[in-house]
Amino acid sequence: MTVENMEIDRNLDKVKESKGSGLKDDFVIKTTDEFNKCADHIYDLLNSSSILYERGIFSSSIFFSIAAVEEIVKVYNSLFSKNVDGYAGKDMGKKIFGPGYELWMDDRLTDAVEEEDLRAIFDLYNTGDLMDLKRDSVYSNRRQDTMTMPADIIDKKSARNMLLFAIQAYEDNLAGYSLYAINVSKKTDKLFEELVK
């Protein structure tokens, strides 16, 4: 075994150790600092989605938007539970998005996204089909004996609408829980404004 291989093996052992001992199925936020880190992480996902959208990479953009929604659900639920699995397709996530789109407090989303499109996003979320869309946004598939790429399924409009939905989800569900999260929402507001121009 070469020195280089030994070094790689040591690094892999560290990764295995951190995966084996540090990660848990339960997701609990214990401090404001942890919550603020989560707010930063969600902003990074939303910002990544925005950058990809601006560059015309719509399928990857929608992937990051859906990941942001999942993280919002996980963080929100962890504020009220000691045992959260964070999976957006489970019933806990429906506590956030279960009501119809017309019941959302802020009307900027309903002004920015057509009713039919917004209803479709809520249907995807509430049926669990959002997970399928997330998978389809990054993987090629064979459908009816035809090779389908993510770009064949995801268009500019759907990527835009999903990003607006994710930004509003952050605003409605997490922005008010700390001063830091409010400051993050100022950045997400800018992303929203740039999209609706």
mmCIF file with all atom_site columns, C-alpha atoms in Angstrom:
data_model
loop_
_atom_site.group_PDB
_atom_site.id
_atom_site.type_symbol
_atom_site.label_atom_id
_atom_site.label_alt_id
_atom_site.label_comp_id
_atom_site.label_asym_id
_atom_site.label_entity_id
_atom_site.label_seq_id
_atom_site.pdbx_PDB_ins_code
_atom_site.Cartn_x
_atom_site.Cartn_y
_atom_site.Cartn_z
_atom_site.occupancy
_atom_site.B_iso_or_equiv
_atom_site.pdbx_formal_charge
_atom_site.auth_seq_id
_atom_site.auth_comp_id
_atom_site.auth_asym_id
_atom_site.auth_atom_id
_atom_site.pdbx_PDB_model_num
ATOM 1   C CA . MET A 1 1   ? 0.000   0.000  0.000   1.00 0.00 ? 1   MET A CA 1
ATOM 2   C CA . THR A 1 2   ? 1.410   3.370  -0.969  1.00 0.00 ? 2   THR A CA 1
ATOM 3   C CA . VAL A 1 3   ? 1.558   6.404  1.318   1.00 0.00 ? 3   VAL A CA 1
ATOM 4   C CA . GLU A 1 4   ? -1.044  8.074  -0.893  1.00 0.00 ? 4   GLU A CA 1
ATOM 5   C CA . ASN A 1 5   ? -3.449  5.131  -0.522  1.00 0.00 ? 5   ASN A CA 1
ATOM 6   C CA . MET A 1 6   ? -2.925  5.107  3.252   1.00 0.00 ? 6   MET A CA 1
ATOM 7   C CA . GLU A 1 7   ? -3.828  8.792  3.384   1.00 0.00 ? 7   GLU A CA 1
ATOM 8   C CA . ILE A 1 8   ? -6.966  8.216  1.319   1.00 0.00 ? 8   ILE A CA 1
ATOM 9   C CA . ASP A 1 9   ? -7.937  5.292  3.578   1.00 0.00 ? 9   ASP A CA 1
ATOM 10  C CA . ARG A 1 10  ? -7.483  7.477  6.685   1.00 0.00 ? 10  ARG A CA 1
ATOM 11  C CA . ASN A 1 11  ? -9.703  10.182 5.159   1.00 0.00 ? 11  ASN A CA 1
ATOM 12  C CA . LEU A 1 12  ? -12.373 7.639  4.260   1.00 0.00 ? 12  LEU A CA 1
ATOM 13  C CA . ASP A 1 13  ? -12.272 6.290  7.819   1.00 0.00 ? 13  ASP A CA 1
ATOM 14  C CA . LYS A 1 14  ? -12.896 9.829  9.104   1.00 0.00 ? 14  LYS A CA 1
ATOM 15  C CA . VAL A 1 15  ? -15.883 10.178 6.795   1.00 0.00 ? 15  VAL A CA 1
ATOM 16  C CA . LYS A 1 16  ? -17.225 6.802  7.936   1.00 0.00 ? 16  LYS A CA 1
ATOM 17  C CA . GLU A 1 17  ? -16.764 7.777  11.581  1.00 0.00 ? 17  GLU A CA 1
ATOM 18  C CA . SER A 1 18  ? -18.575 11.073 11.139  1.00 0.00 ? 18  SER A CA 1
ATOM 19  C CA . LYS A 1 19  ? -21.428 9.393  9.276   1.00 0.00 ? 19  LYS A CA 1
ATOM 20  C CA . GLY A 1 20  ? -21.693 6.527  11.719  1.00 0.00 ? 20  GLY A CA 1
ATOM 21  C CA . SER A 1 21  ? -21.615 8.444  14.960  1.00 0.00 ? 21  SER A CA 1
ATOM 22  C CA . GLY A 1 22  ? -22.730 11.989 14.276  1.00 0.00 ? 22  GLY A CA 1
ATOM 23  C CA . LEU A 1 23  ? -25.797 11.749 12.063  1.00 0.00 ? 23  LEU A CA 1
ATOM 24  C CA . LYS A 1 24  ? -29.138 10.801 13.536  1.00 0.00 ? 24  LYS A CA 1
ATOM 25  C CA . ASP A 1 25  ? -32.520 10.220 11.985  1.00 0.00 ? 25  ASP A CA 1
ATOM 26  C CA . ASP A 1 26  ? -33.996 12.736 14.416  1.00 0.00 ? 26  ASP A CA 1
ATOM 27  C CA . PHE A 1 27  ? -33.493 16.413 13.702  1.00 0.00 ? 27  PHE A CA 1
ATOM 28  C CA . VAL A 1 28  ? -33.739 18.750 16.672  1.00 0.00 ? 28  VAL A CA 1
ATOM 29  C CA . ILE A 1 29  ? -32.739 22.407 16.924  1.00 0.00 ? 29  ILE A CA 1
ATOM 30  C CA . LYS A 1 30  ? -31.513 23.186 20.422  1.00 0.00 ? 30  LYS A CA 1
ATOM 31  C CA . THR A 1 31  ? -30.259 26.784 20.223  1.00 0.00 ? 31  THR A CA 1
ATOM 32  C CA . THR A 1 32  ? -30.910 30.033 18.393  1.00 0.00 ? 32  THR A CA 1
ATOM 33  C CA . ASP A 1 33  ? -27.467 29.726 16.850  1.00 0.00 ? 33  ASP A CA 1
ATOM 34  C CA . GLU A 1 34  ? -28.409 26.358 15.365  1.00 0.00 ? 34  GLU A CA 1
ATOM 35  C CA . PHE A 1 35  ? -31.633 27.833 14.010  1.00 0.00 ? 35  PHE A CA 1
ATOM 36  C CA . ASN A 1 36  ? -29.720 30.728 12.462  1.00 0.00 ? 36  ASN A CA 1
ATOM 37  C CA . LYS A 1 37  ? -27.315 28.298 10.786  1.00 0.00 ? 37  LYS A CA 1
ATOM 38  C CA . CYS A 1 38  ? -30.336 26.551 9.293   1.00 0.00 ? 38  CYS A CA 1
ATOM 39  C CA . ALA A 1 39  ? -31.643 29.898 8.013   1.00 0.00 ? 39  ALA A CA 1
ATOM 40  C CA . ASP A 1 40  ? -28.279 30.500 6.332   1.00 0.00 ? 40  ASP A CA 1
ATOM 41  C CA . HIS A 1 41  ? -28.360 27.026 4.795   1.00 0.00 ? 41  HIS A CA 1
ATOM 42  C CA . ILE A 1 42  ? -31.857 27.563 3.403   1.00 0.00 ? 42  ILE A CA 1
ATOM 43  C CA . TYR A 1 43  ? -30.793 30.904 1.966   1.00 0.00 ? 43  TYR A CA 1
ATOM 44  C CA . ASP A 1 44  ? -27.826 29.185 0.298   1.00 0.00 ? 44  ASP A CA 1
ATOM 45  C CA . LEU A 1 45  ? -30.212 26.693 -1.329  1.00 0.00 ? 45  LEU A CA 1
ATOM 46  C CA . LEU A 1 46  ? -32.516 29.481 -2.508  1.00 0.00 ? 46  LEU A CA 1
ATOM 47  C CA . ASN A 1 47  ? -29.623 31.567 -3.777  1.00 0.00 ? 47  ASN A CA 1
ATOM 48  C CA . SER A 1 48  ? -28.167 28.557 -5.610  1.00 0.00 ? 48  SER A CA 1
ATOM 49  C CA . SER A 1 49  ? -31.534 27.978 -7.223  1.00 0.00 ? 49  SER A CA 1
ATOM 50  C CA . SER A 1 50  ? -31.696 31.628 -8.246  1.00 0.00 ? 50  SER A CA 1
ATOM 51  C CA . ILE A 1 51  ? -28.209 31.584 -9.786  1.00 0.00 ? 51  ILE A CA 1
ATOM 52  C CA . LEU A 1 52  ? -28.988 28.429 -11.748 1.00 0.00 ? 52  LEU A CA 1
ATOM 53  C CA . TYR A 1 53  ? -32.277 29.926 -12.900 1.00 0.00 ? 53  TYR A CA 1
ATOM 54  C CA . GLU A 1 54  ? -30.526 33.079 -14.137 1.00 0.00 ? 54  GLU A CA 1
ATOM 55  C CA . ARG A 1 55  ? -28.074 30.903 -16.066 1.00 0.00 ? 55  ARG A CA 1
ATOM 56  C CA . GLY A 1 56  ? -30.883 28.975 -17.727 1.00 0.00 ? 56  GLY A CA 1
ATOM 57  C CA . ILE A 1 57  ? -30.234 25.700 -15.880 1.00 0.00 ? 57  ILE A CA 1
ATOM 58  C CA . PHE A 1 58  ? -33.865 25.244 -14.909 1.00 0.00 ? 58  PHE A CA 1
ATOM 59  C CA . SER A 1 59  ? -33.849 21.574 -13.919 1.00 0.00 ? 59  SER A CA 1
ATOM 60  C CA . SER A 1 60  ? -31.071 22.084 -11.350 1.00 0.00 ? 60  SER A CA 1
ATOM 61  C CA . SER A 1 61  ? -32.741 25.279 -10.183 1.00 0.00 ? 61  SER A CA 1
ATOM 62  C CA . ILE A 1 62  ? -35.947 23.439 -9.349  1.00 0.00 ? 62  ILE A CA 1
ATOM 63  C CA . PHE A 1 63  ? -33.941 20.743 -7.528  1.00 0.00 ? 63  PHE A CA 1
ATOM 64  C CA . PHE A 1 64  ? -32.498 23.338 -5.137  1.00 0.00 ? 64  PHE A CA 1
ATOM 65  C CA . SER A 1 65  ? -35.896 24.991 -4.664  1.00 0.00 ? 65  SER A CA 1
ATOM 66  C CA . ILE A 1 66  ? -37.462 21.684 -3.658  1.00 0.00 ? 66  ILE A CA 1
ATOM 67  C CA . ALA A 1 67  ? -34.518 20.948 -1.344  1.00 0.00 ? 67  ALA A CA 1
ATOM 68  C CA . ALA A 1 68  ? -35.112 24.353 0.291   1.00 0.00 ? 68  ALA A CA 1
ATOM 69  C CA . VAL A 1 69  ? -38.796 23.499 0.827   1.00 0.00 ? 69  VAL A CA 1
ATOM 70  C CA . GLU A 1 70  ? -37.794 20.201 2.443   1.00 0.00 ? 70  GLU A CA 1
ATOM 71  C CA . GLU A 1 71  ? -35.360 21.979 4.747   1.00 0.00 ? 71  GLU A CA 1
ATOM 72  C CA . ILE A 1 72  ? -37.982 24.587 5.663   1.00 0.00 ? 72  ILE A CA 1
ATOM 73  C CA . VAL A 1 73  ? -40.378 21.808 6.660   1.00 0.00 ? 73  VAL A CA 1
ATOM 74  C CA . LYS A 1 74  ? -37.673 20.033 8.660   1.00 0.00 ? 74  LYS A CA 1
ATOM 75  C CA . VAL A 1 75  ? -36.598 23.173 10.514  1.00 0.00 ? 75  VAL A CA 1
ATOM 76  C CA . TYR A 1 76  ? -40.157 24.371 11.142  1.00 0.00 ? 76  TYR A CA 1
ATOM 77  C CA . ASN A 1 77  ? -41.236 21.030 12.551  1.00 0.00 ? 77  ASN A CA 1
ATOM 78  C CA . SER A 1 78  ? -38.129 20.767 14.707  1.00 0.00 ? 78  SER A CA 1
ATOM 79  C CA . LEU A 1 79  ? -39.176 23.956 16.486  1.00 0.00 ? 79  LEU A CA 1
ATOM 80  C CA . PHE A 1 80  ? -42.286 22.197 17.796  1.00 0.00 ? 80  PHE A CA 1
ATOM 81  C CA . SER A 1 81  ? -41.189 18.591 18.164  1.00 0.00 ? 81  SER A CA 1
ATOM 82  C CA . LYS A 1 82  ? -38.471 16.597 19.861  1.00 0.00 ? 82  LYS A CA 1
ATOM 83  C CA . ASN A 1 83  ? -38.596 13.840 17.252  1.00 0.00 ? 83  ASN A CA 1
ATOM 84  C CA . VAL A 1 84  ? -38.618 15.057 13.658  1.00 0.00 ? 84  VAL A CA 1
ATOM 85  C CA . ASP A 1 85  ? -37.638 13.006 10.657  1.00 0.00 ? 85  ASP A CA 1
ATOM 86  C CA . GLY A 1 86  ? -37.669 16.000 8.310   1.00 0.00 ? 86  GLY A CA 1
ATOM 87  C CA . TYR A 1 87  ? -39.140 14.206 5.316   1.00 0.00 ? 87  TYR A CA 1
ATOM 88  C CA . ALA A 1 88  ? -41.311 16.712 3.461   1.00 0.00 ? 88  ALA A CA 1
ATOM 89  C CA . GLY A 1 89  ? -43.644 14.112 1.979   1.00 0.00 ? 89  GLY A CA 1
ATOM 90  C CA . LYS A 1 90  ? -44.812 12.867 5.389   1.00 0.00 ? 90  LYS A CA 1
ATOM 91  C CA . ASP A 1 91  ? -47.900 14.142 7.158   1.00 0.00 ? 91  ASP A CA 1
ATOM 92  C CA . MET A 1 92  ? -45.936 16.517 9.388   1.00 0.00 ? 92  MET A CA 1
ATOM 93  C CA . GLY A 1 93  ? -45.011 18.610 6.387   1.00 0.00 ? 93  GLY A CA 1
ATOM 94  C CA . LYS A 1 94  ? -48.662 19.031 5.521   1.00 0.00 ? 94  LYS A CA 1
ATOM 95  C CA . LYS A 1 95  ? -49.103 21.054 8.700   1.00 0.00 ? 95  LYS A CA 1
ATOM 96  C CA . ILE A 1 96  ? -47.294 23.848 6.883   1.00 0.00 ? 96  ILE A CA 1
ATOM 97  C CA . PHE A 1 97  ? -48.617 23.513 3.367   1.00 0.00 ? 97  PHE A CA 1
ATOM 98  C CA . GLY A 1 98  ? -51.859 21.636 3.958   1.00 0.00 ? 98  GLY A CA 1
ATOM 99  C CA . PRO A 1 99  ? -54.163 24.659 3.596   1.00 0.00 ? 99  PRO A CA 1
ATOM 100 C CA . GLY A 1 100 ? -54.996 25.809 0.105   1.00 0.00 ? 100 GLY A CA 1
ATOM 101 C CA . TYR A 1 101 ? -52.794 28.413 -1.502  1.00 0.00 ? 101 TYR A CA 1
ATOM 102 C CA . GLU A 1 102 ? -55.533 31.038 -1.147  1.00 0.00 ? 102 GLU A CA 1
ATOM 103 C CA . LEU A 1 103 ? -55.117 30.967 2.646   1.00 0.00 ? 103 LEU A CA 1
ATOM 104 C CA . TRP A 1 104 ? -51.522 32.133 2.669   1.00 0.00 ? 104 TRP A CA 1
ATOM 105 C CA . MET A 1 105 ? -51.084 35.383 4.590   1.00 0.00 ? 105 MET A CA 1
ATOM 106 C CA . ASP A 1 106 ? -48.932 37.232 2.068   1.00 0.00 ? 106 ASP A CA 1
ATOM 107 C CA . ASP A 1 107 ? -50.537 37.808 -1.330  1.00 0.00 ? 107 ASP A CA 1
ATOM 108 C CA . ARG A 1 108 ? -47.282 38.468 -3.176  1.00 0.00 ? 108 ARG A CA 1
ATOM 109 C CA . LEU A 1 109 ? -47.089 34.801 -4.176  1.00 0.00 ? 109 LEU A CA 1
ATOM 110 C CA . THR A 1 110 ? -50.639 34.708 -5.508  1.00 0.00 ? 110 THR A CA 1
ATOM 111 C CA . ASP A 1 111 ? -49.910 37.928 -7.407  1.00 0.00 ? 111 ASP A CA 1
ATOM 112 C CA . ALA A 1 112 ? -46.710 36.491 -8.911  1.00 0.00 ? 112 ALA A CA 1
ATOM 113 C CA . VAL A 1 113 ? -47.838 32.970 -9.822  1.00 0.00 ? 113 VAL A CA 1
ATOM 114 C CA . GLU A 1 114 ? -50.949 32.099 -11.809 1.00 0.00 ? 114 GLU A CA 1
ATOM 115 C CA . GLU A 1 115 ? -53.677 30.359 -9.812  1.00 0.00 ? 115 GLU A CA 1
ATOM 116 C CA . GLU A 1 116 ? -53.525 27.159 -11.853 1.00 0.00 ? 116 GLU A CA 1
ATOM 117 C CA . ASP A 1 117 ? -49.746 26.904 -11.472 1.00 0.00 ? 117 ASP A CA 1
ATOM 118 C CA . LEU A 1 118 ? -49.865 27.565 -7.748  1.00 0.00 ? 118 LEU A CA 1
ATOM 119 C CA . ARG A 1 119 ? -52.600 24.989 -7.286  1.00 0.00 ? 119 ARG A CA 1
ATOM 120 C CA . ALA A 1 120 ? -50.399 22.474 -9.173  1.00 0.00 ? 120 ALA A CA 1
ATOM 121 C CA . ILE A 1 121 ? -47.463 23.145 -6.815  1.00 0.00 ? 121 ILE A CA 1
ATOM 122 C CA . PHE A 1 122 ? -49.664 22.614 -3.754  1.00 0.00 ? 122 PHE A CA 1
ATOM 123 C CA . ASP A 1 123 ? -51.024 19.411 -5.277  1.00 0.00 ? 123 ASP A CA 1
ATOM 124 C CA . LEU A 1 124 ? -47.485 18.154 -5.911  1.00 0.00 ? 124 LEU A CA 1
ATOM 125 C CA . TYR A 1 125 ? -46.559 18.931 -2.335  1.00 0.00 ? 125 TYR A CA 1
ATOM 126 C CA . ASN A 1 126 ? -49.631 17.515 -0.648  1.00 0.00 ? 126 ASN A CA 1
ATOM 127 C CA . THR A 1 127 ? -49.630 14.271 -2.659  1.00 0.00 ? 127 THR A CA 1
ATOM 128 C CA . GLY A 1 128 ? -45.900 13.647 -2.128  1.00 0.00 ? 128 GLY A CA 1
ATOM 129 C CA . ASP A 1 129 ? -45.252 13.909 -5.879  1.00 0.00 ? 129 ASP A CA 1
ATOM 130 C CA . LEU A 1 130 ? -42.840 16.762 -5.206  1.00 0.00 ? 130 LEU A CA 1
ATOM 131 C CA . MET A 1 131 ? -40.254 14.096 -4.369  1.00 0.00 ? 131 MET A CA 1
ATOM 132 C CA . ASP A 1 132 ? -40.719 12.577 -7.834  1.00 0.00 ? 132 ASP A CA 1
ATOM 133 C CA . LEU A 1 133 ? -40.253 15.984 -9.426  1.00 0.00 ? 133 LEU A CA 1
ATOM 134 C CA . LYS A 1 134 ? -37.069 16.490 -7.418  1.00 0.00 ? 134 LYS A CA 1
ATOM 135 C CA . ARG A 1 135 ? -35.727 13.150 -8.658  1.00 0.00 ? 135 ARG A CA 1
ATOM 136 C CA . ASP A 1 136 ? -36.771 13.906 -12.248 1.00 0.00 ? 136 ASP A CA 1
ATOM 137 C CA . SER A 1 137 ? -34.981 17.244 -12.073 1.00 0.00 ? 137 SER A CA 1
ATOM 138 C CA . VAL A 1 138 ? -31.551 15.600 -11.822 1.00 0.00 ? 138 VAL A CA 1
ATOM 139 C CA . TYR A 1 139 ? -31.795 12.103 -13.282 1.00 0.00 ? 139 TYR A CA 1
ATOM 140 C CA . SER A 1 140 ? -32.348 10.930 -16.815 1.00 0.00 ? 140 SER A CA 1
ATOM 141 C CA . ASN A 1 141 ? -35.072 8.309  -17.246 1.00 0.00 ? 141 ASN A CA 1
ATOM 142 C CA . ARG A 1 142 ? -36.581 6.089  -19.897 1.00 0.00 ? 142 ARG A CA 1
ATOM 143 C CA . ARG A 1 143 ? -40.291 6.733  -20.359 1.00 0.00 ? 143 ARG A CA 1
ATOM 144 C CA . GLN A 1 144 ? -42.384 4.879  -22.890 1.00 0.00 ? 144 GLN A CA 1
ATOM 145 C CA . ASP A 1 145 ? -39.165 3.666  -24.513 1.00 0.00 ? 145 ASP A CA 1
ATOM 146 C CA . THR A 1 146 ? -37.863 7.227  -24.925 1.00 0.00 ? 146 THR A CA 1
ATOM 147 C CA . MET A 1 147 ? -34.859 8.642  -23.090 1.00 0.00 ? 147 MET A CA 1
ATOM 148 C CA . THR A 1 148 ? -35.991 11.654 -21.062 1.00 0.00 ? 148 THR A CA 1
ATOM 149 C CA . MET A 1 149 ? -33.625 14.250 -19.666 1.00 0.00 ? 149 MET A CA 1
ATOM 150 C CA . PRO A 1 150 ? -34.446 16.667 -16.830 1.00 0.00 ? 150 PRO A CA 1
ATOM 151 C CA . ALA A 1 151 ? -34.425 19.553 -19.308 1.00 0.00 ? 151 ALA A CA 1
ATOM 152 C CA . ASP A 1 152 ? -37.253 17.805 -21.210 1.00 0.00 ? 152 ASP A CA 1
ATOM 153 C CA . ILE A 1 153 ? -39.497 17.988 -18.139 1.00 0.00 ? 153 ILE A CA 1
ATOM 154 C CA . ILE A 1 154 ? -38.550 21.244 -16.387 1.00 0.00 ? 154 ILE A CA 1
ATOM 155 C CA . ASP A 1 155 ? -39.092 24.565 -18.136 1.00 0.00 ? 155 ASP A CA 1
ATOM 156 C CA . LYS A 1 156 ? -38.329 28.163 -17.202 1.00 0.00 ? 156 LYS A CA 1
ATOM 157 C CA . LYS A 1 157 ? -41.810 28.895 -15.889 1.00 0.00 ? 157 LYS A CA 1
ATOM 158 C CA . SER A 1 158 ? -41.978 25.889 -13.577 1.00 0.00 ? 158 SER A CA 1
ATOM 159 C CA . ALA A 1 159 ? -38.483 26.619 -12.205 1.00 0.00 ? 159 ALA A CA 1
ATOM 160 C CA . ARG A 1 160 ? -39.451 30.245 -11.555 1.00 0.00 ? 160 ARG A CA 1
ATOM 161 C CA . ASN A 1 161 ? -42.712 29.318 -9.861  1.00 0.00 ? 161 ASN A CA 1
ATOM 162 C CA . MET A 1 162 ? -41.103 26.708 -7.628  1.00 0.00 ? 162 MET A CA 1
ATOM 163 C CA . LEU A 1 163 ? -38.403 29.154 -6.558  1.00 0.00 ? 163 LEU A CA 1
ATOM 164 C CA . LEU A 1 164 ? -41.008 31.808 -5.732  1.00 0.00 ? 164 LEU A CA 1
ATOM 165 C CA . PHE A 1 165 ? -42.950 29.191 -3.771  1.00 0.00 ? 165 PHE A CA 1
ATOM 166 C CA . ALA A 1 166 ? -39.836 28.185 -1.814  1.00 0.00 ? 166 ALA A CA 1
ATOM 167 C CA . ILE A 1 167 ? -38.921 31.795 -1.020  1.00 0.00 ? 167 ILE A CA 1
ATOM 168 C CA . GLN A 1 168 ? -42.443 32.477 0.222   1.00 0.00 ? 168 GLN A CA 1
ATOM 169 C CA . ALA A 1 169 ? -42.360 29.265 2.256   1.00 0.00 ? 169 ALA A CA 1
ATOM 170 C CA . TYR A 1 170 ? -39.280 30.582 4.076   1.00 0.00 ? 170 TYR A CA 1
ATOM 171 C CA . GLU A 1 171 ? -40.941 33.946 4.632   1.00 0.00 ? 171 GLU A CA 1
ATOM 172 C CA . ASP A 1 172 ? -44.210 32.518 5.956   1.00 0.00 ? 172 ASP A CA 1
ATOM 173 C CA . ASN A 1 173 ? -42.770 29.760 8.117   1.00 0.00 ? 173 ASN A CA 1
ATOM 174 C CA . LEU A 1 174 ? -39.335 30.712 9.459   1.00 0.00 ? 174 LEU A CA 1
ATOM 175 C CA . ALA A 1 175 ? -38.510 34.388 8.978   1.00 0.00 ? 175 ALA A CA 1
ATOM 176 C CA . GLY A 1 176 ? -40.041 35.590 12.229  1.00 0.00 ? 176 GLY A CA 1
ATOM 177 C CA . TYR A 1 177 ? -38.330 33.230 14.658  1.00 0.00 ? 177 TYR A CA 1
ATOM 178 C CA . SER A 1 178 ? -35.148 35.260 15.163  1.00 0.00 ? 178 SER A CA 1
ATOM 179 C CA . LEU A 1 179 ? -33.772 38.673 14.277  1.00 0.00 ? 179 LEU A CA 1
ATOM 180 C CA . TYR A 1 180 ? -31.141 36.903 12.234  1.00 0.00 ? 180 TYR A CA 1
ATOM 181 C CA . ALA A 1 181 ? -33.795 35.036 10.247  1.00 0.00 ? 181 ALA A CA 1
ATOM 182 C CA . ILE A 1 182 ? -35.552 38.351 9.587   1.00 0.00 ? 182 ILE A CA 1
ATOM 183 C CA . ASN A 1 183 ? -32.299 39.707 8.136   1.00 0.00 ? 183 ASN A CA 1
ATOM 184 C CA . VAL A 1 184 ? -32.008 36.587 5.973   1.00 0.00 ? 184 VAL A CA 1
ATOM 185 C CA . SER A 1 185 ? -35.549 37.260 4.766   1.00 0.00 ? 185 SER A CA 1
ATOM 186 C CA . LYS A 1 186 ? -34.409 40.648 3.482   1.00 0.00 ? 186 LYS A CA 1
ATOM 187 C CA . LYS A 1 187 ? -32.033 38.755 1.186   1.00 0.00 ? 187 LYS A CA 1
ATOM 188 C CA . THR A 1 188 ? -34.721 36.297 0.137   1.00 0.00 ? 188 THR A CA 1
ATOM 189 C CA . ASP A 1 189 ? -37.023 39.258 -0.574  1.00 0.00 ? 189 ASP A CA 1
ATOM 190 C CA . LYS A 1 190 ? -34.441 40.556 -3.028  1.00 0.00 ? 190 LYS A CA 1
ATOM 191 C CA . LEU A 1 191 ? -34.369 37.178 -4.767  1.00 0.00 ? 191 LEU A CA 1
ATOM 192 C CA . PHE A 1 192 ? -38.163 37.279 -5.000  1.00 0.00 ? 192 PHE A CA 1
ATOM 193 C CA . GLU A 1 193 ? -38.181 40.829 -6.395  1.00 0.00 ? 193 GLU A CA 1
ATOM 194 C CA . GLU A 1 194 ? -35.589 39.973 -9.038  1.00 0.00 ? 194 GLU A CA 1
ATOM 195 C CA . LEU A 1 195 ? -37.676 37.008 -10.189 1.00 0.00 ? 195 LEU A CA 1
ATOM 196 C CA . VAL A 1 196 ? -40.913 38.967 -10.578 1.00 0.00 ? 196 VAL A CA 1
ATOM 197 C CA . LYS A 1 197 ? -39.372 41.875 -12.515 1.00 0.00 ? 197 LYS A CA 1
#
